[in-house]
CSV table of C-alpha atoms and ligand atoms in Angstrom, one decimal:
chain,number,residue,atom,x,y,z
A,261,MET,CA,0.0,0.0,0.0
A,262,ILE,CA,3.0,2.3,0.7
A,263,SER,CA,6.2,1.7,-1.0
A,264,ALA,CA,9.3,3.9,-1.0
A,265,GLN,CA,12.8,3.3,-2.3
A,266,GLY,CA,15.7,5.7,-1.5
A,267,LEU,CA,13.4,8.5,-0.6
A,268,SER,CA,15.3,11.6,0.4
A,269,HIS,CA,14.9,15.3,1.0
A,270,SER,CA,17.3,18.1,2.0
A,271,TYR,CA,16.3,21.5,3.1
A,272,ARG,CA,18.5,24.4,2.0
A,273,THR,CA,18.7,26.9,4.8
A,274,ARG,CA,20.9,30.0,5.1
A,275,PHE,CA,23.1,28.0,7.5
A,276,GLY,CA,23.6,25.2,5.0
A,277,VAL,CA,21.9,22.1,3.8
A,278,VAL,CA,20.0,19.9,6.2
A,279,GLU,CA,19.7,16.3,5.0
A,280,ALA,CA,16.4,15.6,6.7
A,281,VAL,CA,15.7,12.2,5.0
A,282,ARG,CA,18.5,10.2,3.5
A,283,GLY,CA,17.3,7.3,1.5
A,284,VAL,CA,14.3,5.8,3.2
A,285,ASP,CA,13.0,2.4,2.0
A,286,LEU,CA,9.5,1.5,3.2
A,287,GLU,CA,7.0,-1.3,2.5
A,288,VAL,CA,3.6,-1.1,4.2
A,289,ALA,CA,1.1,-3.9,3.3
A,290,GLU,CA,-2.6,-3.4,2.8
A,291,GLY,CA,-4.4,-3.3,6.2
A,292,GLU,CA,-1.2,-3.0,8.2
A,293,MET,CA,-0.9,-0.5,11.0
A,294,VAL,CA,2.6,0.8,11.1
A,295,GLY,CA,4.1,3.2,13.7
A,296,PHE,CA,6.8,5.5,12.5
A,297,LEU,CA,9.0,6.2,15.5
A,298,GLY,CA,11.9,8.5,16.0
A,299,PRO,CA,13.4,11.3,18.1
A,300,ASN,CA,12.9,14.9,17.4
A,301,GLY,CA,14.3,15.9,14.1
A,302,ALA,CA,14.7,12.3,12.9
A,303,GLY,CA,12.9,13.0,9.6
A,304,LYS,CA,9.4,11.6,10.3
A,305,THR,CA,7.4,14.7,9.3
A,306,THR,CA,9.5,15.2,6.2
A,307,THR,CA,8.9,11.6,5.1
A,308,VAL,CA,5.2,11.8,5.7
A,309,ARG,CA,4.9,15.0,3.8
A,310,MET,CA,6.6,13.4,0.8
A,311,LEU,CA,4.3,10.4,1.0
A,312,THR,CA,1.2,12.6,1.3
A,313,THR,CA,2.4,14.7,-1.7
A,314,LEU,CA,2.9,17.9,0.4
A,315,LEU,CA,6.6,17.9,-0.4
A,316,ALA,CA,8.5,16.9,-3.5
A,317,PRO,CA,11.1,14.2,-2.9
A,318,GLY,CA,14.7,15.3,-3.5
A,319,GLY,CA,15.5,11.7,-4.5
A,320,GLY,CA,14.1,8.3,-4.7
A,321,THR,CA,10.6,7.1,-5.5
A,322,ALA,CA,7.4,6.3,-3.7
A,323,THR,CA,4.0,5.0,-4.4
A,324,VAL,CA,0.9,5.2,-2.2
A,325,ALA,CA,-2.1,3.0,-3.0
A,326,GLY,CA,-0.3,2.2,-6.3
A,327,HIS,CA,0.1,5.8,-7.4
A,328,ASP,CA,3.4,7.6,-7.8
A,329,VAL,CA,3.7,10.5,-5.3
A,330,VAL,CA,5.2,12.8,-7.9
A,331,ARG,CA,3.5,11.9,-11.2
A,332,GLU,CA,0.1,11.0,-9.8
A,333,ARG,CA,-0.4,13.4,-7.0
A,334,ALA,CA,-4.1,13.9,-7.5
A,335,ALA,CA,-4.7,10.1,-7.4
A,336,VAL,CA,-2.6,9.8,-4.2
A,337,ARG,CA,-4.6,12.5,-2.6
A,338,ARG,CA,-7.9,10.8,-3.4
A,339,ALA,CA,-6.6,7.6,-1.9
A,340,ILE,CA,-5.4,8.9,1.4
A,341,GLY,CA,-6.6,10.6,4.5
A,342,TYR,CA,-4.3,12.8,6.5
A,343,VAL,CA,-4.9,13.8,10.0
A,344,GLY,CA,-2.3,16.3,11.2
A,345,GLN,CA,-1.8,17.4,14.8
A,346,SER,CA,-4.9,18.9,16.2
A,347,SER,CA,-5.3,22.6,15.5
A,348,GLY,CA,-7.7,23.9,18.1
A,349,GLY,CA,-11.2,24.7,17.0
A,350,THR,CA,-13.4,27.0,15.0
A,351,GLU,CA,-17.0,28.1,15.7
A,352,HIS,CA,-18.2,25.6,13.1
A,353,LEU,CA,-20.5,22.9,14.4
A,354,VAL,CA,-19.2,19.3,14.3
A,355,SER,CA,-22.0,18.1,12.1
A,356,ASP,CA,-21.6,21.0,9.7
A,357,GLU,CA,-17.9,20.5,9.4
A,358,LEU,CA,-18.4,16.8,8.5
A,359,ARG,CA,-21.1,17.6,6.0
A,360,THR,CA,-18.9,20.4,4.4
A,361,GLN,CA,-16.0,18.0,4.2
A,362,ALA,CA,-18.2,15.4,2.5
A,363,ARG,CA,-19.5,17.9,0.0
A,364,LEU,CA,-15.9,19.0,-0.8
A,365,GLN,CA,-15.2,15.4,-1.5
A,366,GLY,CA,-17.9,15.4,-4.2
A,367,LEU,CA,-20.8,13.8,-2.3
A,368,THR,CA,-24.3,15.0,-3.0
A,369,ALA,CA,-26.2,16.7,-0.2
A,370,VAL,CA,-28.1,13.5,0.5
A,371,GLN,CA,-24.9,11.3,0.5
A,372,ALA,CA,-23.1,13.9,2.7
A,373,ALA,CA,-25.9,13.8,5.3
A,374,ALA,CA,-25.8,10.0,5.3
A,375,ARG,CA,-22.0,9.9,5.6
A,376,THR,CA,-22.1,12.4,8.4
A,377,ALA,CA,-24.6,10.3,10.3
A,378,GLU,CA,-22.5,7.2,9.7
A,379,LEU,CA,-19.3,8.8,11.0
A,380,THR,CA,-21.1,10.4,13.9
A,381,ALA,CA,-22.2,7.0,15.1
A,382,GLN,CA,-18.9,5.3,14.3
A,383,PHE,CA,-16.8,7.8,16.4
A,384,GLU,CA,-19.5,8.3,19.0
A,385,LEU,CA,-19.9,12.0,18.2
A,386,ASP,CA,-23.7,12.1,18.8
A,387,ALA,CA,-23.6,13.9,22.1
A,388,PHE,CA,-21.7,16.9,20.7
A,389,ALA,CA,-22.5,16.9,17.0
A,390,GLY,CA,-24.3,20.2,17.5
A,391,ARG,CA,-21.4,21.8,19.3
A,392,PRO,CA,-18.8,24.2,17.9
A,393,LEU,CA,-15.4,22.6,17.4
A,394,SER,CA,-13.9,25.2,19.7
A,395,ARG,CA,-15.9,23.8,22.6
A,396,LEU,CA,-14.7,20.2,22.4
A,397,SER,CA,-12.2,18.4,24.7
A,398,GLY,CA,-8.9,17.3,23.2
A,399,GLY,CA,-10.1,13.7,22.9
A,400,GLN,CA,-13.4,14.7,21.3
A,401,ARG,CA,-11.6,16.9,18.9
A,402,ARG,CA,-9.2,14.1,17.8
A,403,ARG,CA,-12.2,11.9,17.1
A,404,VAL,CA,-13.7,14.6,14.9
A,405,ASP,CA,-10.3,15.0,13.2
A,406,LEU,CA,-10.3,11.2,12.5
A,407,ALA,CA,-13.9,11.3,11.2
A,408,LEU,CA,-13.0,14.2,8.9
A,409,GLY,CA,-10.0,12.3,7.5
A,410,LEU,CA,-12.2,9.3,6.7
A,411,VAL,CA,-15.1,11.1,5.0
A,412,HIS,CA,-14.1,9.9,1.6
A,413,ARG,CA,-13.3,6.3,2.8
A,414,PRO,CA,-9.5,6.5,2.1
A,415,ALA,CA,-7.6,3.3,1.7
A,416,VAL,CA,-4.6,4.7,3.6
A,417,LEU,CA,-4.8,6.9,6.6
A,418,PHE,CA,-1.8,9.0,7.7
A,419,LEU,CA,-1.8,10.2,11.3
A,420,ASP,CA,0.6,12.6,12.7
A,421,GLU,CA,1.0,12.2,16.5
A,422,PRO,CA,-2.6,11.1,16.9
A,423,SER,CA,-2.7,11.1,20.7
A,424,SER,CA,-0.4,14.0,21.4
A,425,GLY,CA,-1.6,16.0,24.4
A,426,LEU,CA,-4.4,13.5,25.3
A,427,ASP,CA,-5.0,12.2,28.8
A,428,PRO,CA,-4.6,8.4,29.2
A,429,GLN,CA,-8.4,7.7,29.0
A,430,SER,CA,-8.9,9.7,25.8
A,431,ARG,CA,-5.8,8.1,24.3
A,432,ALA,CA,-7.2,4.6,25.1
A,433,ASN,CA,-10.5,5.6,23.6
A,434,LEU,CA,-8.8,6.8,20.4
A,435,TRP,CA,-6.8,3.6,20.2
A,436,ASP,CA,-10.1,1.6,20.4
A,437,HIS,CA,-11.5,3.6,17.5
A,438,LEU,CA,-8.3,3.0,15.4
A,439,ARG,CA,-8.4,-0.7,16.1
A,440,SER,CA,-12.0,-1.0,15.1
A,441,LEU,CA,-11.4,1.1,12.0
A,442,ARG,CA,-8.8,-1.4,10.9
A,443,ALA,CA,-10.9,-4.4,11.9
A,444,GLN,CA,-14.1,-3.2,10.2
A,445,HIS,CA,-12.7,-1.5,7.1
A,446,GLY,CA,-9.2,-2.9,6.7
A,447,THR,CA,-7.8,0.6,6.4
A,448,THR,CA,-4.0,0.8,6.2
A,449,VAL,CA,-2.7,3.2,8.9
A,450,PHE,CA,0.7,4.9,9.0
A,451,LEU,CA,1.2,6.9,12.1
A,452,THR,CA,4.0,8.9,13.6
A,453,THR,CA,4.3,8.9,17.3
A,454,HIS,CA,6.6,9.8,20.2
A,455,TYR,CA,4.6,7.5,22.5
A,456,LEU,CA,6.3,4.2,22.8
A,457,GLU,CA,3.3,2.7,24.4
A,458,GLU,CA,1.1,3.8,21.5
A,459,ALA,CA,3.4,2.1,19.0
A,460,ASP,CA,3.7,-1.0,21.2
A,461,GLN,CA,0.0,-1.5,21.8
A,462,LEU,CA,-1.5,-0.4,18.5
A,463,CYS,CA,0.9,-1.1,15.7
A,464,ASP,CA,1.6,-4.4,13.8
A,465,ARG,CA,5.0,-3.1,13.0
A,466,ILE,CA,7.3,-0.4,14.0
A,467,VAL,CA,9.7,1.5,11.7
A,468,VAL,CA,12.4,3.4,13.6
A,469,ILE,CA,14.0,6.4,11.9
A,470,ASP,CA,17.0,8.3,13.1
A,471,GLY,CA,19.2,10.8,11.4
A,472,GLY,CA,17.0,10.5,8.3
A,473,ARG,CA,17.5,6.8,7.9
A,474,VAL,CA,15.4,3.8,8.8
A,475,ILE,CA,17.4,1.9,11.4
A,476,ALA,CA,14.9,-0.8,12.3
A,477,SER,CA,11.7,-2.3,11.1
A,478,ASP,CA,10.0,-5.1,12.9
A,479,THR,CA,7.2,-6.1,15.3
A,480,ALA,CA,7.5,-4.6,18.8
A,481,GLU,CA,8.1,-8.1,20.2
A,482,ALA,CA,10.9,-8.9,17.7
A,483,LEU,CA,12.5,-5.5,18.4
A,484,LYS,CA,12.4,-6.2,22.1
A,485,SER,CA,13.9,-9.7,21.7
A,486,ARG,CA,16.9,-8.1,20.1
A,487,ILE,CA,17.7,-6.6,23.5
A,488,GLY,CA,18.7,-10.1,24.6
A,489,GLY,CA,15.6,-11.1,26.5
A,490,ASP,CA,14.2,-10.5,29.9
A,491,VAL,CA,16.4,-9.3,32.8
A,492,VAL,CA,16.1,-11.7,35.7
A,493,THR,CA,17.3,-10.5,39.1
A,494,LEU,CA,17.7,-12.9,42.1
A,495,GLU,CA,18.3,-11.5,45.5
A,496,THR,CA,20.1,-13.9,47.8
A,497,ASP,CA,23.0,-14.0,50.2
A,498,ARG,CA,24.2,-17.3,48.6
A,499,ILE,CA,25.5,-15.4,45.5
A,500,SER,CA,28.1,-17.8,44.2
A,501,ASP,CA,25.8,-20.9,44.6
A,502,ALA,CA,23.0,-19.0,42.8
A,503,ALA,CA,25.4,-18.1,40.0
A,504,THR,CA,26.4,-21.7,39.6
A,505,VAL,CA,22.8,-22.9,39.3
A,506,VAL,CA,22.0,-20.2,36.8
A,507,ALA,CA,25.2,-20.9,34.7
A,508,ARG,CA,24.2,-24.6,34.6
A,509,LEU,CA,20.6,-23.9,33.5
A,510,VAL,CA,21.4,-21.1,31.1
A,511,PRO,CA,24.8,-21.8,29.8
A,512,GLY,CA,26.6,-18.8,28.2
A,513,CYS,CA,24.2,-16.2,29.5
A,514,ASP,CA,25.6,-12.8,30.5
A,515,LEU,CA,25.5,-13.3,34.2
A,516,ASP,CA,26.4,-10.5,36.5
A,517,THR,CA,26.8,-10.6,40.3
A,518,THR,CA,25.5,-7.6,42.3
A,519,PRO,CA,26.0,-6.8,46.0
A,520,ALA,CA,22.5,-8.2,46.5
A,521,GLY,CA,22.5,-11.2,44.2
A,522,VAL,CA,22.7,-12.2,40.6
A,523,GLN,CA,21.3,-10.8,37.4
A,524,PHE,CA,21.1,-12.3,33.9
A,525,HIS,CA,19.3,-12.1,30.5
A,526,VAL,CA,17.2,-14.9,29.1
A,527,ALA,CA,14.9,-15.0,26.1
A,528,HIS,CA,11.7,-16.1,27.9
A,529,ALA,CA,12.0,-15.8,31.7
A,530,GLN,CA,8.6,-17.1,32.4
A,531,ARG,CA,9.4,-20.4,30.8
A,532,LEU,CA,12.6,-20.8,32.8
A,533,LEU,CA,11.4,-19.7,36.3
A,534,PRO,CA,9.7,-22.9,37.5
A,535,GLU,CA,12.8,-25.0,36.7
A,536,LEU,CA,15.1,-22.3,38.1
A,537,LEU,CA,13.3,-22.1,41.4
A,538,ARG,CA,13.3,-25.9,41.7
A,539,ALA,CA,17.0,-26.0,41.0
A,540,LEU,CA,17.8,-23.2,43.5
A,541,ASP,CA,15.7,-25.0,46.1
A,542,LEU,CA,17.6,-28.3,45.5
A,543,ALA,CA,20.9,-26.4,46.0
A,544,ASP,CA,19.6,-24.9,49.2
A,545,VAL,CA,19.8,-21.4,47.9
A,546,ALA,CA,17.2,-19.3,49.7
A,547,LEU,CA,16.0,-16.3,47.8
A,548,GLU,CA,15.0,-12.9,49.2
A,549,SER,CA,13.2,-11.9,46.0
A,550,VAL,CA,13.0,-12.7,42.2
A,551,SER,CA,12.2,-10.0,39.7
A,552,VAL,CA,11.7,-10.2,35.9
A,553,LYS,CA,11.9,-7.0,33.8
A,554,ARG,CA,10.7,-7.3,30.3
A,555,PRO,CA,12.6,-5.0,27.9
A,556,THR,CA,10.6,-2.0,26.7
A,557,LEU,CA,10.6,-0.3,23.4
A,558,ASP,CA,12.6,2.5,25.1
A,559,ASP,CA,15.3,-0.1,25.9
A,560,VAL,CA,15.3,-1.0,22.2
A,561,PHE,CA,15.5,2.6,21.2
A,562,LEU,CA,18.3,3.3,23.6
A,563,ARG,CA,20.2,0.2,22.1
A,564,LEU,CA,19.6,1.3,18.5
A,565,THR,CA,20.2,5.1,18.8
A,566,GLY,CA,22.1,5.5,22.0
A,567,ARG,CA,19.3,7.8,23.1
A,568,SER,CA,16.1,7.4,25.1
A,569,LEU,CA,13.0,8.4,23.3
A,570,ARG,CA,11.6,9.5,26.6
A,571,GLU,CA,14.2,12.3,26.8
A,572,GLU,CA,12.5,15.6,26.2
A,573,GLY,CA,13.8,18.6,24.4
A,574,ARG,CA,16.7,17.1,22.6
A,575,PRO,CA,18.1,19.6,20.1
A,576,ALA,CA,17.6,18.8,16.4
A,577,PRO,CA,20.7,17.8,14.5
A,578,ALA,CA,22.7,20.8,13.3
A,579,PRO,CA,22.7,21.6,9.6
A,580,ALA,CA,25.6,20.4,7.5
A,581,PRO,CA,28.2,23.1,6.8
A,582,ALA,CA,27.3,25.7,4.2
A,583,ALA,CA,30.0,24.5,1.9
A,584,ALA,CA,28.3,21.1,1.5
A,585,PRO,CA,29.6,18.8,-1.2
A,586,ALA,CA,28.0,19.5,-4.6
A,587,ALA,CA,26.3,16.1,-4.6
A,588,GLU,CA,24.5,16.9,-1.4
A,589,SER,CA,23.4,20.3,-2.7
A,590,GLU,CA,22.1,18.7,-5.9
A,591,SER,CA,20.1,16.2,-4.0
A,592,ALA,CA,18.3,18.9,-2.1
A,593,GLY,CA,14.6,18.6,-2.9
A,594,THR,CA,12.7,21.6,-3.9
A,595,GLU,CA,9.7,22.7,-2.0
A,596,THR,CA,7.2,22.9,-4.8
A,597,ALA,CA,4.7,25.7,-5.3
A,598,THR,CA,2.1,23.2,-4.2
A,599,GLU,CA,3.7,22.8,-0.9
A,600,THR,CA,1.4,25.2,0.7
A,601,GLU,CA,-1.6,23.4,-0.7
A,602,THR,CA,-3.2,20.8,1.4
A,603,PRO,CA,-4.2,17.5,-0.2
A,604,ASN,CA,-8.0,17.3,-0.5
A,605,THR,CA,-7.9,15.0,2.5
A,606,GLU,CA,-6.1,17.4,4.8
A,607,VAL,CA,-8.2,18.1,7.8
A,608,THR,CA,-6.1,20.4,9.9
A,609,THR,CA,-6.9,24.0,9.5
B,48,ATP,N1,11.3,23.6,6.6
B,48,ATP,C1,12.5,23.3,7.0
B,48,ATP,N2,13.6,24.0,6.8
B,48,ATP,C2,14.8,23.6,7.2
B,48,ATP,N3,15.0,22.5,8.0
B,48,ATP,C3,13.9,21.7,8.3
B,48,ATP,C4,12.6,22.1,7.8
B,48,ATP,N4,11.8,21.2,8.3
B,48,ATP,C5,12.5,20.2,9.0
B,48,ATP,N5,13.8,20.6,9.0
B,48,ATP,C6,14.9,19.9,9.6
B,48,ATP,O1,14.9,18.6,9.0
B,48,ATP,C7,15.2,17.6,10.0
B,48,ATP,C8,14.1,16.6,10.1
B,48,ATP,O2,12.9,17.3,10.5
B,48,ATP,P1,11.5,16.6,10.6
B,48,ATP,O3,10.5,17.6,11.0
B,48,ATP,O4,11.2,15.8,9.4
B,48,ATP,O5,11.7,15.6,11.8
B,48,ATP,P2,10.7,14.9,12.8
B,48,ATP,O6,11.2,13.5,13.0
B,48,ATP,O7,9.3,15.0,12.3
B,48,ATP,O8,10.8,15.7,14.1
B,48,ATP,P3,9.7,16.0,15.3
B,48,ATP,O9,9.5,14.8,16.0
B,48,ATP,O10,10.5,17.0,16.1
B,48,ATP,O11,8.5,16.6,14.6
B,48,ATP,C9,15.4,18.3,11.3
B,48,ATP,O12,16.8,18.5,11.4
B,48,ATP,C10,14.7,19.6,11.1
B,48,ATP,O13,15.3,20.7,11.8
């Protein structure tokens, strides 16, 4: 549904050339929900803007729903929904906004009213359909944004930070809506996020971008298993006996002793624990405590990038020096005249 090969874009600034995206390859299958994860300045927005035809690629090629993002921009725009970061509200009523969007998409007045009713029910907007957008909560506004992005039944939905700024309950509610959207309509969803939990819980696959390059692409579970498994910590005062038992049961594991006991990595701790506890008991090793810590996506991110995605306020990478090599300057993409246009599926105002 989304396919990109060597997609790149550089911005020319008065300080030099910023290579924002440096050869991104992507494959997203029909019906997949993919999380595009990366720290500030990694190149997420620039990539999404190229895929949604808002920005001309400086290099590489991409198709969305089978249409080339450069040569078939109008067809791409018809096939996608794009929900940007929420943009506050206007005095327009929710139902009017939905109907207007439907008319803009070419539906007749009767069809637009029917589609508005359908989306109002689907996203549980009935209670506030007659309210101005400016008087909605953040979570309600996001649901309206989603409904607006789906008016024309796009095959692919791009979401930029969908739950940014939402409280946990509204976030969980939004995730439920996204899950049922996919289950009921098979919509392909490509979302950027800073929330590791969002990517973990919602997405079939996670693509990690850093420094303008894709550095990993896999399921959350597979990414976590790259960390080397769960961390098991045994607290005991019989440290060397405990270490002997662990070394026998998990040969070759990276066993550490700590002042309070031993610690090691193992792929599936829950499968090992019964046998380990029996073996420790047989060796007369009394335990104060056992703890198992599953690796998180943040551990993965730290391993991949040397940085934690939870860190806030990291500076964006500095631009390359002004005297950049000719090849880099030539690869700089041009921001086309249409860049200020929004695709006909754009819903942020
Ligand atoms: N219009 C622009 N002009 C110059 N440089 C830009 C422009 N837009 C983005 N950049 C730079 O390009 C790089 C990638 O930015 P981009 O916005 O794509 O990253 P991002 O991963 O979406 O970041 P964030 O999570 O902070 O939104 C950054 O170094 C950024 O400073």
